[in-house]
Amino acid sequence: MNIKNTTDTNAATTGKMNIFDLLKNIWPYVTPYKWLIAATVTLTFIGSLMAQVNAVVLDKAVDAINALIQTPGFSWDKAVQILVTISAILLGKELVSAFITFFQRYFGEKMRILVSRDLAVSIVGRILSFRMAFFSSEENETGKLQSRIDRGIMSLSNTVNNFFIEILPLFTSAILALALMFMANVYVGLVALCIVPIYFYVTYIQAKRMKGGRRSIFGSHQAVSQGILNIIESITVIKSFNREEIEAKRQELIQEQMTGQQLGVRKQSYFFNGLKTFLEQIGTVLIIILTAYLVLIDYPGMTIGKIMYHVMLFSNVSAPIRQLHRIYDDMNDALIYAESFFGILHADHEVEDSGKHHPAVVKGDFVIKGVDFTYSNGTQALFGVDMHIEPGKITALVGLSGAGKSTVVNLLDKFYHPDCGSIQLDGVDLRDWDTQWLRENIGLVLQKNHIFSGSIEENIKYGNPAATHDDVVRAAKQAYLYDQVAQLPDGFETSALQLSGGQQQRVAIARMFLKNPPIIFLDEPTASLDAVATEQIKASIDAIKTGRTVIIISHNIGQIIDADKIFVLQKGHLEQSGTPDEVYRQGGIYKEILDSSARSMNVDKIAHTIEEV
């Protein structure tokens, strides 16, 4: 479901969230389930009344038995009647309590599950709307981001569950028990009331002192998640270099650091918990002494039964106090995780902006003027770049690694915005273009394309979800993938993750054929393919290039030399531009790259071999 964000975002973004802020931020996710709230609150009140039955019955039972013993002519029939009545009331109360507890916990758990679902849907929808710069930030690395989201959802949904299943019943029962104590005897009620704030104050000090340690543990959890993810993603490299021990040692150090933090927090927790238990026992002793004294002086309304009555009621009053340390622990965890979670959910400044321009026809005439660009880590990738990428022509971006070629493509696809300068498409500033419409008209094939979990057909149809099976087959043939897929036992229903790297690259190219856009960006599209496959794909790409604006990044001489125009970049600066022949004759970096490529391919010997054959 869609939750409208109407909460105050200041606390979530400043990292200083308190309990009030937490409840205010989570409340919009709870309010859609008003009937569950009403049912849970009603059952809570009834359950709290049931919790006082034992004290009332014990009070009456002790006084009745005491009176029976002191009455001349003791009657077993009367005693049995008292015991049967007590048993019937207590067993009946337990049956009612079991019924109430079942539905109360079921409704509370149902609310937790529903809120957890809504939080997950909201956060996923939110991060999908963020600009690329958000994901390139160091603090938003995949493992860290996943940890923040997972722990945030778990902690916040548990907060909802704890409130309706633990906190609300306990405190409702405590308030009712305290009211009954005051109704029976004001002095005893005052003693019970005086113990409570002292206990709360100790708990407050505990939470305040432990908050820093909990934040450190949270940071360590993120580091652990990111470390494990890095190991999984880099397992081939780790094993090829025999670096298992180094990686294991690195993770061990992180775990040791977190272990020290956890032990420090637990040490403080156990100290304060022991102190609070001692305070609770002081309260119980004071209640026993006071009630016994009032019975001994024959205070009106005070009987032996009232001693047990007040002790049991004080037990109900102190029940939330006994659980308060655990509740405070959960709430403090929720506060820490909520700060991070809602920091993402309310990061309006990270939302990808979009204009409204969406013409019926997109030509692909790009004009780049004086563009500088710097990544979030402070690395400047482009310096005053000027380019005119003409529509319907093939443009190649050439340069050594780190020259800024892929950065240009990222800017043209509106993944990022330039620091200064402007980029226009068909005479309109790129910022004014409808972002989704722009990308619908651009086909992007990267050096390494992501393959989703699912069948080959599902992955190809990612280029056009409305495509038919015949469309998928046609695209696979254009990408020279069909024959290989046809040989698989399950054909297009085979899991795409089972394909080789080269085959997966062909799936990505098939997506582009299926999308059939007027603008195509090719960033090393044949880097993962063998020579024969490269030639096949080149023929397909040549066919689809006709009448489209194509920008290609490649170290493949054949693809560069086919371009109508090339732009040569070096360390973020535009060094040369013109047709391949013109730029080659100018000398410089392009000539060095082309000559080096020819030598590395041993072109002379290859040509000689071909001539002899």
Coordinates of C-alpha atoms in Angstrom, one line a residue:
M1 CA 0.0 0.0 0.0
N2 CA 1.0 3.6 -0.5
I3 CA 1.7 5.6 2.7
K4 CA 1.7 9.3 2.2
N5 CA 4.6 11.0 3.9
T6 CA 3.2 13.7 6.2
T7 CA 5.7 13.4 9.1
D8 CA 8.3 15.8 10.2
T9 CA 11.6 14.9 8.6
N10 CA 13.9 17.0 10.7
A11 CA 14.6 14.4 13.3
A12 CA 15.1 11.6 10.8
T13 CA 17.7 13.6 8.9
T14 CA 19.6 15.1 11.7
G15 CA 20.2 11.8 13.5
K16 CA 18.7 13.0 16.8
M17 CA 15.5 11.1 17.0
N18 CA 13.7 10.7 20.3
I19 CA 10.8 8.4 21.2
F20 CA 8.2 11.1 20.3
D21 CA 9.8 11.5 16.9
L22 CA 9.9 7.7 16.4
L23 CA 6.2 7.3 17.2
K24 CA 5.2 10.3 15.0
N25 CA 7.2 8.8 12.1
I26 CA 5.8 5.3 12.4
W27 CA 2.2 6.4 13.2
P28 CA 1.2 6.8 9.5
Y29 CA 2.1 3.1 8.9
V30 CA -0.2 2.1 11.8
T31 CA -3.3 4.2 11.3
P32 CA -4.5 2.3 8.2
Y33 CA -5.3 -0.6 10.5
K34 CA -7.7 1.2 12.9
W35 CA -9.9 -1.9 13.4
L36 CA -6.8 -3.9 14.6
I37 CA -5.9 -1.0 17.0
A38 CA -9.4 -0.9 18.4
A39 CA -9.6 -4.7 18.8
T40 CA -6.2 -4.8 20.5
V41 CA -6.9 -1.9 22.8
T42 CA -10.3 -3.4 23.9
L43 CA -8.7 -6.8 24.5
T44 CA -5.9 -5.2 26.4
F45 CA -8.3 -3.4 28.8
I46 CA -10.2 -6.6 29.4
G47 CA -7.0 -8.6 29.9
S48 CA -5.7 -6.0 32.3
L49 CA -8.9 -6.4 34.4
M50 CA -8.4 -10.1 34.3
A51 CA -4.9 -9.7 35.6
Q52 CA -6.3 -8.2 38.9
V53 CA -8.6 -11.1 39.5
N54 CA -6.0 -13.2 41.4
A55 CA -5.3 -10.4 43.9
V56 CA -9.0 -9.8 44.6
V57 CA -9.8 -13.6 44.9
L58 CA -6.8 -14.1 47.2
D59 CA -7.9 -11.2 49.3
K60 CA -11.4 -12.6 49.7
A61 CA -10.3 -16.2 50.0
V62 CA -7.7 -15.5 52.8
D63 CA -10.3 -13.5 54.8
A64 CA -13.0 -16.1 54.3
I65 CA -10.8 -18.9 55.4
N66 CA -9.5 -16.9 58.3
A67 CA -13.0 -16.2 59.4
L68 CA -14.0 -19.8 58.9
I69 CA -11.1 -21.0 61.2
Q70 CA -12.1 -18.6 63.9
T71 CA -15.7 -19.5 63.8
P72 CA -16.8 -22.2 66.4
G73 CA -17.9 -25.4 64.9
F74 CA -15.6 -25.6 61.8
S75 CA -17.5 -26.9 58.8
W76 CA -15.7 -28.8 56.0
D77 CA -18.7 -28.2 53.7
K78 CA -18.2 -24.5 54.0
A79 CA -14.5 -24.9 53.4
V80 CA -15.0 -27.0 50.3
Q81 CA -17.5 -24.5 49.0
I82 CA -14.9 -21.7 49.4
L83 CA -12.2 -23.8 47.7
V84 CA -14.5 -24.8 44.8
T85 CA -15.6 -21.2 44.3
I86 CA -12.0 -20.0 44.3
S87 CA -11.0 -22.8 41.8
A88 CA -13.9 -22.1 39.5
I89 CA -13.2 -18.3 39.4
L90 CA -9.5 -18.8 38.9
L91 CA -9.8 -21.5 36.2
G92 CA -12.6 -19.5 34.5
K93 CA -10.4 -16.4 34.6
E94 CA -7.5 -18.4 33.0
L95 CA -9.8 -19.6 30.2
V96 CA -10.9 -16.1 29.5
S97 CA -7.3 -14.8 29.7
A98 CA -6.1 -17.5 27.3
F99 CA -8.8 -16.5 24.8
I100 CA -8.0 -12.8 25.2
T101 CA -4.2 -13.3 25.0
F102 CA -4.5 -15.4 21.9
F103 CA -6.4 -12.8 19.9
Q104 CA -4.4 -9.9 21.4
R105 CA -1.1 -11.4 20.4
Y106 CA -2.5 -12.5 17.0
F107 CA -3.8 -9.0 16.2
G108 CA -0.6 -7.5 17.5
E109 CA 1.5 -9.8 15.3
K110 CA -0.7 -9.2 12.3
M111 CA -0.2 -5.5 12.7
R112 CA 3.6 -6.0 12.9
I113 CA 3.6 -8.1 9.7
L114 CA 1.4 -5.6 7.9
V115 CA 3.5 -2.6 9.1
S116 CA 6.7 -4.5 8.1
R117 CA 5.3 -5.0 4.6
D118 CA 4.3 -1.4 4.3
L119 CA 7.7 -0.2 5.5
A120 CA 9.5 -2.5 3.0
V121 CA 7.3 -1.3 0.1
S122 CA 7.8 2.3 1.0
I123 CA 11.6 2.1 1.3
V124 CA 12.0 0.1 -1.9
G125 CA 9.8 2.6 -3.8
R126 CA 11.8 5.4 -2.2
I127 CA 15.3 4.2 -3.1
L128 CA 14.1 3.5 -6.7
S129 CA 13.3 7.2 -7.0
F130 CA 16.8 8.3 -5.9
R131 CA 19.5 9.7 -8.2
M132 CA 22.6 7.7 -9.0
A133 CA 24.8 9.9 -6.7
F134 CA 23.0 8.4 -3.7
F135 CA 24.2 4.9 -4.6
S136 CA 27.7 5.9 -5.4
S137 CA 28.2 7.4 -1.9
E138 CA 30.5 5.4 0.4
E139 CA 28.0 5.4 3.2
N140 CA 25.4 3.8 0.9
E141 CA 27.5 0.8 -0.2
T142 CA 25.3 -2.2 -0.9
G143 CA 26.0 -4.1 2.3
K144 CA 25.6 -1.0 4.5
L145 CA 22.4 0.1 2.8
Q146 CA 20.9 -3.4 3.0
S147 CA 21.8 -3.5 6.7
R148 CA 20.2 -0.1 7.4
I149 CA 17.0 -1.2 5.6
D150 CA 16.7 -4.7 7.0
R151 CA 17.5 -3.7 10.6
G152 CA 15.3 -0.6 10.3
I153 CA 12.2 -2.6 9.1
M154 CA 12.8 -5.4 11.7
S155 CA 13.3 -2.9 14.6
L156 CA 10.4 -0.6 13.7
S157 CA 7.9 -3.5 13.1
N158 CA 9.0 -5.0 16.4
T159 CA 8.3 -1.7 18.1
V160 CA 4.7 -1.8 16.9
N161 CA 4.5 -5.4 18.1
N162 CA 6.0 -4.6 21.5
F163 CA 3.7 -1.6 22.0
F164 CA 0.5 -3.6 21.5
I165 CA 1.6 -6.9 22.9
E166 CA 4.0 -5.9 25.7
I167 CA 4.0 -2.2 26.6
L168 CA 0.3 -1.4 26.4
P169 CA -1.0 -4.5 28.4
L170 CA 1.7 -4.1 31.0
F171 CA 1.1 -0.4 31.7
T172 CA -2.7 -0.7 31.5
S173 CA -2.5 -3.5 34.1
A174 CA -0.1 -1.5 36.2
I175 CA -2.3 1.6 36.2
L176 CA -5.4 -0.5 37.2
A177 CA -3.4 -2.2 39.9
L178 CA -2.2 1.1 41.3
A179 CA -5.7 2.5 41.2
L180 CA -7.0 -0.5 43.2
M181 CA -4.2 0.0 45.7
F182 CA -5.2 3.6 46.3
M183 CA -8.9 2.6 46.6
A184 CA -8.0 0.1 49.2
N185 CA -5.5 2.2 51.2
V186 CA -4.0 5.6 50.2
Y187 CA -0.8 5.1 52.2
V188 CA 0.0 1.8 50.6
G189 CA -0.7 3.3 47.2
L190 CA 1.6 6.2 47.9
V191 CA 4.5 3.8 48.8
A192 CA 4.0 1.9 45.5
L193 CA 3.8 5.2 43.6
C194 CA 7.0 6.6 45.1
I195 CA 9.0 3.6 44.0
V196 CA 8.0 3.8 40.3
P197 CA 9.6 7.2 39.4
I198 CA 12.9 6.2 41.0
Y199 CA 12.9 3.1 38.9
F200 CA 12.1 5.1 35.8
Y201 CA 14.9 7.5 36.5
V202 CA 17.5 4.7 36.8
T203 CA 16.2 3.3 33.5
Y204 CA 16.5 6.7 31.9
I205 CA 20.2 7.0 33.1
Q206 CA 20.8 3.5 31.8
A207 CA 19.5 4.3 28.3
K208 CA 21.4 7.6 28.1
R209 CA 24.7 6.0 29.0
M210 CA 24.2 3.0 26.7
K211 CA 23.1 4.9 23.6
G212 CA 26.6 5.6 22.4
G213 CA 27.6 2.0 22.7
R214 CA 24.5 0.9 20.7
R215 CA 25.4 3.3 17.9
S216 CA 28.8 1.8 17.7
I217 CA 27.3 -1.7 17.5
F218 CA 25.0 -0.5 14.7
G219 CA 28.0 0.8 12.8
S220 CA 29.8 -2.5 13.3
H221 CA 26.8 -4.4 12.0
Q222 CA 27.0 -2.4 8.8
A223 CA 30.7 -3.0 8.5
V224 CA 30.1 -6.8 9.0
S225 CA 27.4 -6.9 6.3
Q226 CA 29.5 -5.0 3.8
G227 CA 32.5 -7.2 4.5
I228 CA 30.6 -10.4 4.0
L229 CA 29.1 -9.0 0.7
N230 CA 32.6 -8.0 -0.5
I231 CA 33.9 -11.5 0.2
I232 CA 31.0 -13.1 -1.8
E233 CA 31.5 -10.7 -4.7
S234 CA 35.2 -11.1 -4.7
I235 CA 35.5 -14.8 -4.0
T236 CA 37.2 -15.7 -7.3
V237 CA 39.9 -13.1 -6.8
I238 CA 40.4 -14.1 -3.2
K239 CA 40.9 -17.7 -4.0
S240 CA 43.0 -17.1 -7.1
F241 CA 45.5 -15.1 -4.9
N242 CA 45.1 -17.5 -1.9
R243 CA 44.1 -14.6 0.3
E244 CA 41.5 -16.5 2.4
E245 CA 43.5 -16.1 5.6
I246 CA 43.9 -12.3 5.0
E247 CA 40.1 -11.8 4.4
A248 CA 39.3 -14.1 7.4
K249 CA 41.6 -12.1 9.6
R250 CA 40.1 -8.8 8.4
Q251 CA 36.6 -10.1 9.3
E252 CA 37.9 -11.4 12.6
L253 CA 39.1 -7.9 13.6
I254 CA 35.7 -6.4 12.8
Q255 CA 34.0 -9.1 14.8
E256 CA 36.4 -8.6 17.7
Q257 CA 35.7 -4.9 17.7
M258 CA 32.0 -5.5 17.7
T259 CA 32.3 -8.2 20.4
G260 CA 34.1 -5.7 22.7
Q261 CA 31.3 -3.1 22.0
Q262 CA 28.6 -5.7 22.8
L263 CA 30.3 -6.8 26.0
G264 CA 30.7 -3.2 27.2
V265 CA 27.0 -2.5 26.5
R266 CA 25.9 -5.8 28.3
K267 CA 28.1 -5.1 31.3
Q268 CA 26.3 -1.7 31.8
S269 CA 23.0 -3.3 31.1
Y270 CA 23.4 -6.0 33.8
F271 CA 24.6 -3.5 36.4
F272 CA 21.6 -1.3 36.0
N273 CA 19.2 -4.3 35.8
G274 CA 20.6 -5.6 39.1
L275 CA 20.1 -2.1 40.6
K276 CA 16.5 -1.9 39.4
T277 CA 15.7 -5.4 40.7
F278 CA 17.0 -4.3 44.1
L279 CA 14.8 -1.2 44.0
E280 CA 11.8 -3.4 43.2
Q281 CA 12.5 -5.7 46.1
I282 CA 12.7 -2.6 48.4
G283 CA 9.2 -1.7 47.2
T284 CA 7.9 -5.2 48.0
V285 CA 9.4 -5.2 51.5
L286 CA 8.0 -1.7 52.3
I287 CA 4.5 -2.9 51.1
I288 CA 4.7 -6.0 53.3
I289 CA 5.9 -4.0 56.4
L290 CA 3.3 -1.2 55.9
T291 CA 0.3 -3.5 55.4
A292 CA 1.4 -5.8 58.2
Y293 CA 1.7 -2.8 60.5
L294 CA -1.8 -1.5 59.5
V295 CA -3.3 -4.9 60.2
L296 CA -1.6 -5.1 63.6
I297 CA -2.9 -1.7 64.6
D298 CA -6.4 -2.7 63.4
Y299 CA -6.5 0.0 60.7
P300 CA -10.0 0.2 59.2
G301 CA -10.4 -2.0 56.1
M302 CA -7.0 -3.7 56.6
T303 CA -7.2 -7.4 57.0
I304 CA -4.7 -10.3 56.6
G305 CA -6.1 -10.8 53.1
K306 CA -5.2 -7.2 52.3
I307 CA -1.6 -8.0 52.9
M308 CA -1.6 -10.5 50.1
Y309 CA -3.9 -8.3 48.1
H310 CA -1.5 -5.4 48.1
V311 CA 1.6 -7.5 47.5
M312 CA 0.1 -9.1 44.4
L313 CA -1.2 -5.7 43.1
F314 CA 2.3 -4.2 43.6
S315 CA 3.6 -7.2 41.6
N316 CA 1.3 -6.0 38.8
V317 CA 2.5 -2.5 39.2
S318 CA 6.2 -3.6 39.1
A319 CA 5.6 -5.9 36.2
P320 CA 6.3 -3.3 33.5
I321 CA 9.2 -2.1 35.6
R322 CA 10.7 -5.5 35.5
Q323 CA 10.3 -5.5 31.7
L324 CA 11.2 -1.9 31.3
H325 CA 14.9 -2.6 30.8
R326 CA 14.1 -4.9 27.9
I327 CA 11.5 -2.5 26.5
Y328 CA 14.0 0.3 26.8
D329 CA 16.7 -1.8 25.0
D330 CA 14.3 -2.5 22.2
M331 CA 13.2 1.2 22.0
N332 CA 16.8 2.4 21.9
D333 CA 17.6 0.0 19.2
A334 CA 14.6 1.2 17.3
L335 CA 15.6 4.8 17.8
I336 CA 19.1 4.2 16.3
Y337 CA 17.8 2.1 13.4
A338 CA 14.9 4.5 12.9
E339 CA 17.2 7.5 12.5
S340 CA 19.0 5.7 9.6
F341 CA 15.8 4.2 8.1
F342 CA 13.8 7.3 8.1
G343 CA 16.9 9.2 7.0
I344 CA 16.6 7.3 3.8
L345 CA 12.8 7.5 3.6
H346 CA 12.8 11.2 4.1
A347 CA 15.8 12.1 1.9
D348 CA 13.8 14.3 -0.4
H349 CA 17.1 15.9 -1.7
E350 CA 18.1 12.5 -3.1
V351 CA 15.0 12.1 -5.3
E352 CA 15.8 12.1 -9.0
D353 CA 14.5 15.3 -10.5
S354 CA 12.5 15.2 -13.7
G355 CA 11.3 17.8 -16.2
K356 CA 8.1 17.6 -18.3
H357 CA 9.5 17.8 -21.8
H358 CA 8.6 14.6 -23.8
P359 CA 8.3 15.2 -27.5
A360 CA 6.8 12.6 -29.8
V361 CA 10.0 12.3 -31.8
V362 CA 13.5 12.2 -30.3
K363 CA 16.3 12.9 -32.8
G364 CA 19.3 12.5 -30.6
D365 CA 21.1 15.9 -31.2
F366 CA 23.3 16.3 -28.0
V367 CA 25.2 19.6 -27.4
I368 CA 27.6 19.6 -24.4
K369 CA 29.0 23.0 -23.4
G370 CA 31.6 23.7 -20.7
V371 CA 30.7 20.7 -18.6
D372 CA 32.6 20.0 -15.4
F373 CA 31.7 17.0 -13.2
T374 CA 32.9 15.7 -9.9
Y375 CA 31.8 12.4 -8.2
S376 CA 30.7 12.3 -4.6
N377 CA 34.1 11.0 -3.4
G378 CA 35.7 14.3 -4.6
T379 CA 37.2 12.9 -7.9
Q380 CA 36.7 15.4 -10.7
A381 CA 36.1 13.4 -13.9
L382 CA 35.4 16.1 -16.5
F383 CA 36.9 19.6 -17.1
G384 CA 35.2 22.1 -19.4
V385 CA 34.1 19.5 -22.0
D386 CA 32.5 20.7 -25.2
M387 CA 30.9 18.2 -27.7
H388 CA 28.3 18.2 -30.4
I389 CA 27.0 14.7 -31.0
E390 CA 25.0 14.8 -34.2
P391 CA 21.8 12.9 -34.7
G392 CA 21.7 9.8 -36.8
K393 CA 25.4 9.4 -36.7
I394 CA 27.9 7.2 -34.9
T395 CA 30.1 8.9 -32.4
A396 CA 33.0 7.2 -30.6
L397 CA 34.4 8.3 -27.3
V398 CA 38.1 7.3 -27.1
G399 CA 40.6 7.5 -24.4
L400 CA 42.6 5.6 -21.8
S401 CA 40.9 4.2 -18.7
G402 CA 39.8 7.0 -16.4
A403 CA 39.6 9.5 -19.2
G404 CA 35.9 10.3 -18.5
K405 CA 34.2 8.4 -21.4
S406 CA 31.7 6.5 -19.2
T407 CA 31.1 9.7 -17.2
V408 CA 29.9 11.4 -20.4
V409 CA 27.5 8.6 -21.1
N410 CA 26.2 8.8 -17.5
L411 CA 25.5 12.5 -17.9
L412 CA 23.8 12.0 -21.2
D413 CA 21.5 9.4 -19.7
K414 CA 20.8 11.8 -16.8
F415 CA 22.2 9.6 -14.2
Y416 CA 24.1 12.6 -12.9
H417 CA 24.0 16.3 -13.5
P418 CA 27.1 18.4 -14.4
D419 CA 28.6 20.7 -11.8
C420 CA 28.6 23.5 -14.3
G421 CA 27.9 24.0 -18.0
S422 CA 24.9 22.6 -19.9
I423 CA 23.8 19.6 -21.8
Q424 CA 21.0 19.9 -24.4
L425 CA 19.1 17.3 -26.3
D426 CA 17.3 18.4 -29.5
G427 CA 17.7 22.0 -28.3
V428 CA 16.2 21.5 -24.9
D429 CA 18.2 21.4 -21.6
L430 CA 18.5 17.8 -20.4
R431 CA 17.2 18.9 -16.9
D432 CA 13.9 19.9 -18.6
W433 CA 13.4 16.5 -20.1
D434 CA 11.0 14.0 -18.5
T435 CA 13.5 11.5 -17.1
Q436 CA 11.5 8.4 -17.8
W437 CA 10.6 9.5 -21.3
L438 CA 14.3 10.2 -22.0
R439 CA 15.4 6.8 -20.9
E440 CA 12.6 5.1 -22.8
N441 CA 14.2 6.5 -25.9
I442 CA 17.8 5.4 -25.0
G443 CA 19.2 1.9 -25.3
L444 CA 22.1 1.3 -23.0
V445 CA 24.5 -1.7 -23.2
L446 CA 27.3 -1.8 -20.7
Q447 CA 30.5 -3.7 -20.4
K448 CA 29.0 -5.7 -17.6
N449 CA 25.2 -5.9 -17.6
H450 CA 23.1 -7.1 -14.7
I451 CA 21.3 -10.4 -15.2
F452 CA 18.2 -10.7 -13.0
S453 CA 17.1 -13.9 -11.3
G454 CA 14.6 -15.5 -13.8
S455 CA 14.4 -17.1 -17.2
I456 CA 16.2 -16.0 -20.3
E457 CA 13.0 -14.8 -21.8
E458 CA 12.1 -12.7 -18.7
N459 CA 15.6 -11.1 -18.8
I460 CA 15.3 -10.3 -22.5
K461 CA 11.7 -8.9 -22.0
Y462 CA 13.2 -6.4 -19.5
G463 CA 13.8 -4.4 -22.6
N464 CA 10.1 -4.3 -23.4
P465 CA 7.7 -6.0 -20.9
A466 CA 4.9 -5.9 -23.5
A467 CA 6.9 -8.0 -26.0
T468 CA 5.6 -11.3 -27.2
H469 CA 7.5 -14.6 -27.4
D470 CA 8.1 -14.1 -31.1
D471 CA 9.6 -10.6 -30.4
V472 CA 11.9 -12.2 -27.9
V473 CA 13.0 -14.9 -30.4
R474 CA 13.6 -12.2 -33.0
A475 CA 15.7 -10.2 -30.6
A476 CA 17.7 -13.3 -29.6
K477 CA 18.4 -14.1 -33.2
Q478 CA 19.6 -10.5 -33.8
A479 CA 22.0 -10.9 -30.8
Y480 CA 23.2 -14.3 -32.1
L481 CA 21.9 -15.9 -29.0
Y482 CA 19.0 -18.0 -30.4
D483 CA 20.9 -21.0 -31.5
Q484 CA 22.6 -21.4 -28.2
V485 CA 19.4 -21.0 -26.3
A486 CA 17.6 -23.5 -28.6
Q487 CA 20.1 -26.2 -27.5
L488 CA 19.3 -25.8 -23.8
P489 CA 16.8 -28.4 -22.4
D490 CA 14.5 -25.7 -21.2
G491 CA 15.1 -23.2 -24.0
F492 CA 14.1 -19.7 -23.1
E493 CA 12.8 -20.9 -19.7
T494 CA 16.3 -21.7 -18.6
S495 CA 17.6 -19.6 -15.7
A496 CA 19.6 -16.7 -17.2
L497 CA 22.1 -16.9 -14.3
Q498 CA 23.2 -20.3 -15.8
L499 CA 24.5 -18.6 -18.9
S500 CA 28.2 -17.8 -19.5
G501 CA 29.5 -14.3 -19.3
G502 CA 29.4 -13.9 -23.1
Q503 CA 25.9 -15.3 -23.3
Q504 CA 24.7 -12.9 -20.6
Q505 CA 26.2 -10.1 -22.6
R506 CA 24.2 -11.2 -25.6
V507 CA 21.0 -11.2 -23.4
A508 CA 21.8 -7.5 -22.6
I509 CA 22.2 -6.7 -26.3
A510 CA 19.0 -8.6 -27.1
R511 CA 17.2 -6.3 -24.6
M512 CA 18.4 -3.4 -26.6
F513 CA 17.1 -4.8 -29.8
L514 CA 13.8 -5.4 -28.2
K515 CA 13.6 -1.9 -26.9
N516 CA 14.5 -0.5 -30.3
P517 CA 15.3 3.1 -29.2
P518 CA 16.3 6.0 -31.4
I519 CA 19.4 6.6 -29.3
I520 CA 21.9 3.9 -28.4
F521 CA 24.8 4.1 -25.9
L522 CA 27.3 1.2 -26.2
D523 CA 29.9 1.0 -23.4
E524 CA 32.3 -1.8 -24.4
P525 CA 29.4 -3.9 -25.7
T526 CA 31.6 -6.8 -26.9
A527 CA 34.2 -6.8 -24.1
S528 CA 33.1 -10.2 -22.7
L529 CA 32.8 -11.9 -26.1
D530 CA 35.2 -14.0 -28.2
A531 CA 36.3 -12.9 -31.7
V532 CA 33.6 -14.8 -33.6
A533 CA 30.9 -13.6 -31.3
T534 CA 32.3 -10.0 -31.5
E535 CA 32.1 -10.1 -35.3
Q536 CA 28.5 -11.5 -35.1
I537 CA 27.4 -8.8 -32.6
K538 CA 29.2 -6.1 -34.6
A539 CA 27.1 -7.1 -37.6
S540 CA 23.9 -6.9 -35.6
I541 CA 24.9 -3.6 -34.1
D542 CA 25.8 -2.2 -37.5
A543 CA 22.3 -3.1 -38.7
I544 CA 20.6 -1.4 -35.8
K545 CA 22.8 1.7 -36.0
T546 CA 21.1 2.9 -39.2
G547 CA 19.2 6.1 -38.7
R548 CA 20.0 6.3 -35.0
T549 CA 22.2 8.4 -32.8
V550 CA 24.9 6.0 -31.6
I551 CA 27.5 6.7 -29.0
I552 CA 30.1 4.0 -28.5
I553 CA 32.9 3.5 -26.1
S554 CA 35.2 0.7 -27.1
H555 CA 38.9 -0.4 -27.3
N556 CA 38.0 -2.4 -30.4
I557 CA 39.6 -0.8 -33.4
G558 CA 36.9 -2.1 -35.8
Q559 CA 34.2 -0.4 -33.9
I560 CA 36.1 2.9 -33.4
I561 CA 37.1 3.2 -37.0
D562 CA 33.6 2.8 -38.2
A563 CA 32.5 6.0 -36.3
D564 CA 31.5 9.1 -38.2
K565 CA 33.1 11.2 -35.6
I566 CA 35.3 10.6 -32.6
F567 CA 36.0 12.6 -29.4
V568 CA 39.3 11.8 -27.7
L569 CA 39.4 12.4 -23.9
Q570 CA 42.4 12.4 -21.6
K571 CA 42.1 12.8 -17.8
G572 CA 38.7 14.5 -18.1
H573 CA 39.8 16.9 -20.8
L574 CA 38.7 16.9 -24.5
E575 CA 41.9 16.6 -26.5
Q576 CA 40.9 15.9 -30.1
S577 CA 37.8 15.6 -32.2
G578 CA 36.9 14.9 -35.9
T579 CA 36.6 11.9 -38.2
P580 CA 38.9 8.9 -37.4
D581 CA 41.2 9.7 -40.3
E582 CA 41.4 13.4 -39.4
V583 CA 42.2 12.7 -35.8
Y584 CA 44.8 10.0 -36.6
R585 CA 46.6 12.4 -38.9
Q586 CA 46.7 14.9 -36.0
G587 CA 48.8 12.5 -34.0
G588 CA 48.5 12.6 -30.2
I589 CA 46.7 10.1 -27.9
Y590 CA 44.3 8.7 -30.5
K591 CA 47.2 7.7 -32.8
E592 CA 49.0 6.2 -29.8
I593 CA 45.9 4.1 -28.9
L594 CA 45.3 3.0 -32.4
D595 CA 48.9 2.1 -33.1
S596 CA 49.2 0.3 -29.7
S597 CA 46.0 -1.7 -30.5
A598 CA 47.4 -2.7 -33.9
R599 CA 50.7 -3.9 -32.4
S600 CA 48.9 -5.7 -29.5
M601 CA 46.8 -7.6 -32.0
N602 CA 49.9 -8.3 -34.2
V603 CA 48.0 -7.0 -37.2
D604 CA 51.0 -7.5 -39.6
K605 CA 51.3 -11.2 -38.8
I606 CA 47.5 -11.6 -39.0
A607 CA 47.4 -9.9 -42.4
H608 CA 50.3 -12.0 -43.6
T609 CA 48.6 -15.2 -42.4
I610 CA 45.4 -14.3 -44.2
E611 CA 47.2 -13.4 -47.4
E612 CA 49.0 -16.8 -47.4
V613 CA 45.8 -18.6 -47.0

